C-alpha positions as a Python dict, from the first residue, in 0.01 Angstrom:
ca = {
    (1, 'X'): (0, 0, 0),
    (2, 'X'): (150, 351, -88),
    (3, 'X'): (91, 660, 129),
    (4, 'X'): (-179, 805, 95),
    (5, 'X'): (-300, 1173, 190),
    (6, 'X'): (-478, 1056, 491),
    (7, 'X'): (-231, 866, 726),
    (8, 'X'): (-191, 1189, 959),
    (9, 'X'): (-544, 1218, 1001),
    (10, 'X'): (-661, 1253, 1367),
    (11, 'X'): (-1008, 1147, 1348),
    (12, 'X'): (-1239, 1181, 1644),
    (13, 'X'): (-1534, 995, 1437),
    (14, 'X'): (-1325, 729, 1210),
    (15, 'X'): (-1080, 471, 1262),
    (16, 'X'): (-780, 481, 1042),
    (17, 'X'): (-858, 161, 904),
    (18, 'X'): (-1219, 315, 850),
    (19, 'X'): (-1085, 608, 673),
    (20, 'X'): (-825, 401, 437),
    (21, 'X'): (-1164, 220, 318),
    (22, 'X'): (-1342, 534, 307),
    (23, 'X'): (-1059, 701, 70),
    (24, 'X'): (-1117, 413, -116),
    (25, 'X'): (-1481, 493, -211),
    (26, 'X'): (-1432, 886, -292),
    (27, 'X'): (-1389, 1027, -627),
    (28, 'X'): (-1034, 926, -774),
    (29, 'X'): (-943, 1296, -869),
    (30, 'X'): (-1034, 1390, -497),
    (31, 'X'): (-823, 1107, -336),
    (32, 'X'): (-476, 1306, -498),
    (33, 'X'): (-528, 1629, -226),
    (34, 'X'): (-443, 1656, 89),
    (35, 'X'): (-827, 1671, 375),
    (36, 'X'): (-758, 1934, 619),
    (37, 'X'): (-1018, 1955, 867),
    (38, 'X'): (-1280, 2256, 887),
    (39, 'X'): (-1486, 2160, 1109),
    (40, 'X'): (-1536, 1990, 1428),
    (41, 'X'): (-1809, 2031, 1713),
    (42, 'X'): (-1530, 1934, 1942),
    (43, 'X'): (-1324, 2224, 1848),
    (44, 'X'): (-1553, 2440, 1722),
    (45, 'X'): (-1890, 2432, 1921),
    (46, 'X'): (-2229, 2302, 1768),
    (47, 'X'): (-2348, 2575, 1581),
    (48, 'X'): (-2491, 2587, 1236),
    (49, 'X'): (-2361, 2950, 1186),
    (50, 'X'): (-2023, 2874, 1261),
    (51, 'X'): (-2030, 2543, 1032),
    (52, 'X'): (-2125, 2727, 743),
    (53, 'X'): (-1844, 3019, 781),
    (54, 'X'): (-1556, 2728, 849),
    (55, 'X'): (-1727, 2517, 514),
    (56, 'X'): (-1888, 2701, 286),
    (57, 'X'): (-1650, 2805, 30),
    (58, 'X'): (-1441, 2436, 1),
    (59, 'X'): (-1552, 2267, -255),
    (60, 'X'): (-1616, 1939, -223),
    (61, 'X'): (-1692, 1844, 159),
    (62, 'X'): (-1690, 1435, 308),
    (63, 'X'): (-1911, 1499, 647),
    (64, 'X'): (-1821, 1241, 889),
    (65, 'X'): (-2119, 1189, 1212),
    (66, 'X'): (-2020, 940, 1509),
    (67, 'X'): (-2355, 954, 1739),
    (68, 'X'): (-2400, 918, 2101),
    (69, 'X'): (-2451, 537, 2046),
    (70, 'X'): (-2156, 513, 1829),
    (71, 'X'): (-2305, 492, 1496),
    (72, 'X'): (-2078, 599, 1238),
    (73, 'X'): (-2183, 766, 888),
    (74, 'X'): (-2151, 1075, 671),
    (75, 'X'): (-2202, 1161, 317),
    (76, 'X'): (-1967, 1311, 71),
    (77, 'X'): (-2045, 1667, -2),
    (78, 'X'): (-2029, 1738, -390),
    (79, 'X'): (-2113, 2166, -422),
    (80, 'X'): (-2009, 2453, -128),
    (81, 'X'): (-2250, 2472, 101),
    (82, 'X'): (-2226, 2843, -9),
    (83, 'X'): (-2499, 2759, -290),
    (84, 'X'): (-2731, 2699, -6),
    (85, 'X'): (-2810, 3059, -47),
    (86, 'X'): (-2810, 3094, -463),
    (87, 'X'): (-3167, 3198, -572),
    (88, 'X'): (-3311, 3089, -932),
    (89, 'X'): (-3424, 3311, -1184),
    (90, 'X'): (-3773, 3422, -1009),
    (91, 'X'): (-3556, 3508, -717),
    (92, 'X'): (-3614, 3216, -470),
    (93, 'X'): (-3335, 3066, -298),
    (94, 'X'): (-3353, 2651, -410),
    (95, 'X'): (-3438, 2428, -182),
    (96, 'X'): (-3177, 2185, -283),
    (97, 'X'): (-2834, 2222, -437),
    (98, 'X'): (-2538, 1950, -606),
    (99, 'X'): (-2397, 1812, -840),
    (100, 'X'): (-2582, 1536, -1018),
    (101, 'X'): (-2413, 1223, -1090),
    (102, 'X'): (-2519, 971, -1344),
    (103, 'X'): (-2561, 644, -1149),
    (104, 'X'): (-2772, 812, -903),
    (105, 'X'): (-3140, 854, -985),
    (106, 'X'): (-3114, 543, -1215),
    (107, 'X'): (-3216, 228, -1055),
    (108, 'X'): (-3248, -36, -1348),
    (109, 'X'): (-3453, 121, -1579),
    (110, 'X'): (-3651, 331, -1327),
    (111, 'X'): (-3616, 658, -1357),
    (112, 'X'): (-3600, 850, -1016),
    (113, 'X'): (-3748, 1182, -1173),
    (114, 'X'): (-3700, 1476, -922),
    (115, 'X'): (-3547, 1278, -645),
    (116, 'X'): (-3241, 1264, -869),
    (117, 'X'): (-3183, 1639, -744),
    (118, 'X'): (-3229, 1628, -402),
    (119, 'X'): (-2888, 1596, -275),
    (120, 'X'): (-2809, 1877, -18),
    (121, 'X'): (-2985, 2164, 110),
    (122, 'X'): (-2940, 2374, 390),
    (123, 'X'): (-3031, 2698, 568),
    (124, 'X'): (-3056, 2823, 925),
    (125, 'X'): (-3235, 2565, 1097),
    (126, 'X'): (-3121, 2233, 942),
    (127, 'X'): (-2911, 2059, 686),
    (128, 'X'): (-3044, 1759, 488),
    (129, 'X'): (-2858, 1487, 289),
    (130, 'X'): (-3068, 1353, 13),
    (131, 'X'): (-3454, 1338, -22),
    (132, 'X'): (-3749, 1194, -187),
    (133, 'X'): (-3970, 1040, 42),
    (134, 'X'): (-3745, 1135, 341),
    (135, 'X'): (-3381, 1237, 395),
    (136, 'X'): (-3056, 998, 408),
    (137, 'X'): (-2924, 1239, 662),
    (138, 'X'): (-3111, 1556, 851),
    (139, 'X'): (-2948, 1733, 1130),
    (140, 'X'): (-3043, 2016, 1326),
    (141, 'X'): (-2970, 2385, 1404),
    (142, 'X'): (-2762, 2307, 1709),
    (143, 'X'): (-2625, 2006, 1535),
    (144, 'X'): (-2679, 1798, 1835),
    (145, 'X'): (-2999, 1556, 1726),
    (146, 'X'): (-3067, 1388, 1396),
    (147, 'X'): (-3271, 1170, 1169),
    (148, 'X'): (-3192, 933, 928),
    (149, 'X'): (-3451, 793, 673),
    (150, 'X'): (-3445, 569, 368),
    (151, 'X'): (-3460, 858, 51),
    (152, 'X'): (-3515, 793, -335),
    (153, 'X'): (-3211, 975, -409),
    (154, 'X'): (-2977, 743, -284),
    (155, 'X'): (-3171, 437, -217),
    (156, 'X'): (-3055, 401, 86),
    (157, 'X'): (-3172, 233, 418),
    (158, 'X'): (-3159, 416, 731),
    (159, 'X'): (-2783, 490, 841),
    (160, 'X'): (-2837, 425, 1179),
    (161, 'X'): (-3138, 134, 1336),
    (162, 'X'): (-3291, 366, 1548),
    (163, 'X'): (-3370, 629, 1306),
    (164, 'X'): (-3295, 931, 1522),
    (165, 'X'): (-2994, 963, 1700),
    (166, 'X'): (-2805, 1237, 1899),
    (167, 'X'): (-2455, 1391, 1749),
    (168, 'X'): (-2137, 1290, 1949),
    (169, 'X'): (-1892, 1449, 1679),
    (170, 'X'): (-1915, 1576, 1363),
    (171, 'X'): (-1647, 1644, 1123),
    (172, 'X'): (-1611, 1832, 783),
    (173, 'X'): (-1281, 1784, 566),
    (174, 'X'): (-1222, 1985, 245),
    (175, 'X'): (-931, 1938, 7),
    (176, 'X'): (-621, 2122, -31),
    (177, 'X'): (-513, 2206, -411),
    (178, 'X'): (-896, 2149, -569),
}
């Protein structure tokens, strides 16, 4: 195995072994920079406000959650959470915002429709991960509790058994040289 831009990582959420397997699973371009951490409630409180000034201009994100029950899960983070506040041509700010990827919305030949857009979306009460008949990840304001459903746009199951779960850490890496 060669060395790879994560083997100084400190992570409060992942195991290193975790994270080798995780790099494994990201985007090959990404897996060439270097994360640096932006974000951590255990450095930098639980606050929604401060998340988004520490995250919003990196470009892309991998969110890492550990819960109170010890639950690990995240989601990678393809658009700056800066977009959360672009408005469309009427003047609204969108609901949802990210880059679309072909092999999601496409299950067989079914054709997810709308739910192939819902990937992230954000404001000053919440952030969501995915959607479509619930949310893959939802966290709150004070990014302390959560909620994890199955969601069309990934076609996932619940992340965690329980459903809802309470935040012990989160983290939020960027990439240096993108």
């Amino acid at each position: 195995m060669g060395v790879y831009p994560i083997h100084n990582l400190k992570s409060q959420v992942c195991k290193n072994e975790d994270l080798f397997t995780l790099w494994s699973w990201l985007p090959v371009r990404i897996t060439m920079y270097q994360p640096v951490l932006l974000y951590t409630t255990e450095e930098h409180g639980c606050s929604l406000t401060t998340f988004y000034v520490r995250v919003e201009q990196h470009e892309p994100t991998l969110l890492m959650i550990k819960t109170c029950n010890n639950e690990v899960f995240g989601a990678y983070c393809s658009s700056r959470w800066f977009e959360r506040n672009v408005k469309d041509d009427k003047g609204q700010r969108q609901a949802y915002f990210g880059a679309k990827y072909p092999w999601v919305g496409i299950e067989g030949d079914k054709d997810l429709g709308h739910s192939s857009e819902l990937f992230m979306a954000a404001d000053s009460k919440m952030i969501t991960i995915g959607g479509g008949e619930g949310q893959a990840i939802w966290m709150d304001e004070n990014i302390r509790f959560g909620k994890t459903d199955s969601c069309k746009t990934f076609n996932n199951p619940p992340l965690c058994p329980s459903g809802d779960f309470e935040i012990r850490v989160l983290e939020v890496y960027g990439f240096v040289g993108i």
